Amino acid sequence: MKKFETSGYCPVRDVIAPLGDKWSILILTTLKVNGKLRFNEIQRTIGDVSQRMLTVTLRSMEADGIVRREIYAEVPPRVEYELTELGECLFPHLQALVDWAENNMNTIMENRSNYYKT
C-alpha cells in the first residue's frame, strides 16, 4: 500500500490543499474572468465571503505567488489584485475542475439528497 506520510514537502499537502478551501477557486475564477480588481470588487463578485476570509485567502495566494497585489500611492490608497503568470498557468487546471463540477452538479446534489434521506 502506498502511504502518504509527511516526510519533507508534499505537493498535495503543501501546494494543492490550500487551493481547495471554500474561497480560493472562487477568487481565482473571479480574477481570471474580470482581470485586475480592487478588494471590494472581488468581495462584491463573490458575495458571501467575509472581509477577514477574503484578506486571509488573498494573502495566502499572494505568498504563494499566484496573486499579485499592487498598492498605489494615492489618497485614499488604492490596492488591486490580479493573477500572476503562475496563477494564469494554474487556471486551465482549475477550469477543468470547475467544468467537472458544472457537468456533475445535478447528480451530486441528487446523491446527497438520497444519502441524507436514509
mmCIF file of C-alpha atoms in Angstrom, residues 1 10 15 22 24 27 29 35 47 72 76 89 116:
data_model
loop_
_atom_site.group_PDB
_atom_site.id
_atom_site.type_symbol
_atom_site.label_atom_id
_atom_site.label_comp_id
_atom_site.label_asym_id
_atom_site.label_seq_id
_atom_site.Cartn_x
_atom_site.Cartn_y
_atom_site.Cartn_z
ATOM 1 C CA MET A 1 0.000 0.000 0.000
ATOM 2 C CA CYS A 10 4.245 17.043 -0.224
ATOM 3 C CA VAL A 15 0.523 23.152 -2.715
ATOM 4 C CA LYS A 22 -14.065 27.291 0.272
ATOM 5 C CA SER A 24 -9.697 30.134 -3.315
ATOM 6 C CA ILE A 27 -11.374 34.177 -6.011
ATOM 7 C CA THR A 29 -12.024 32.441 -11.132
ATOM 8 C CA GLY A 35 -8.977 40.805 -14.653
ATOM 9 C CA GLY A 47 -20.989 37.982 -2.351
ATOM 10 C CA TYR A 72 -0.905 52.730 -5.499
ATOM 11 C CA PRO A 76 -7.053 57.205 -0.283
ATOM 12 C CA CYS A 89 -0.885 28.754 -15.797
ATOM 13 C CA TYR A 116 -29.348 12.148 3.788
#
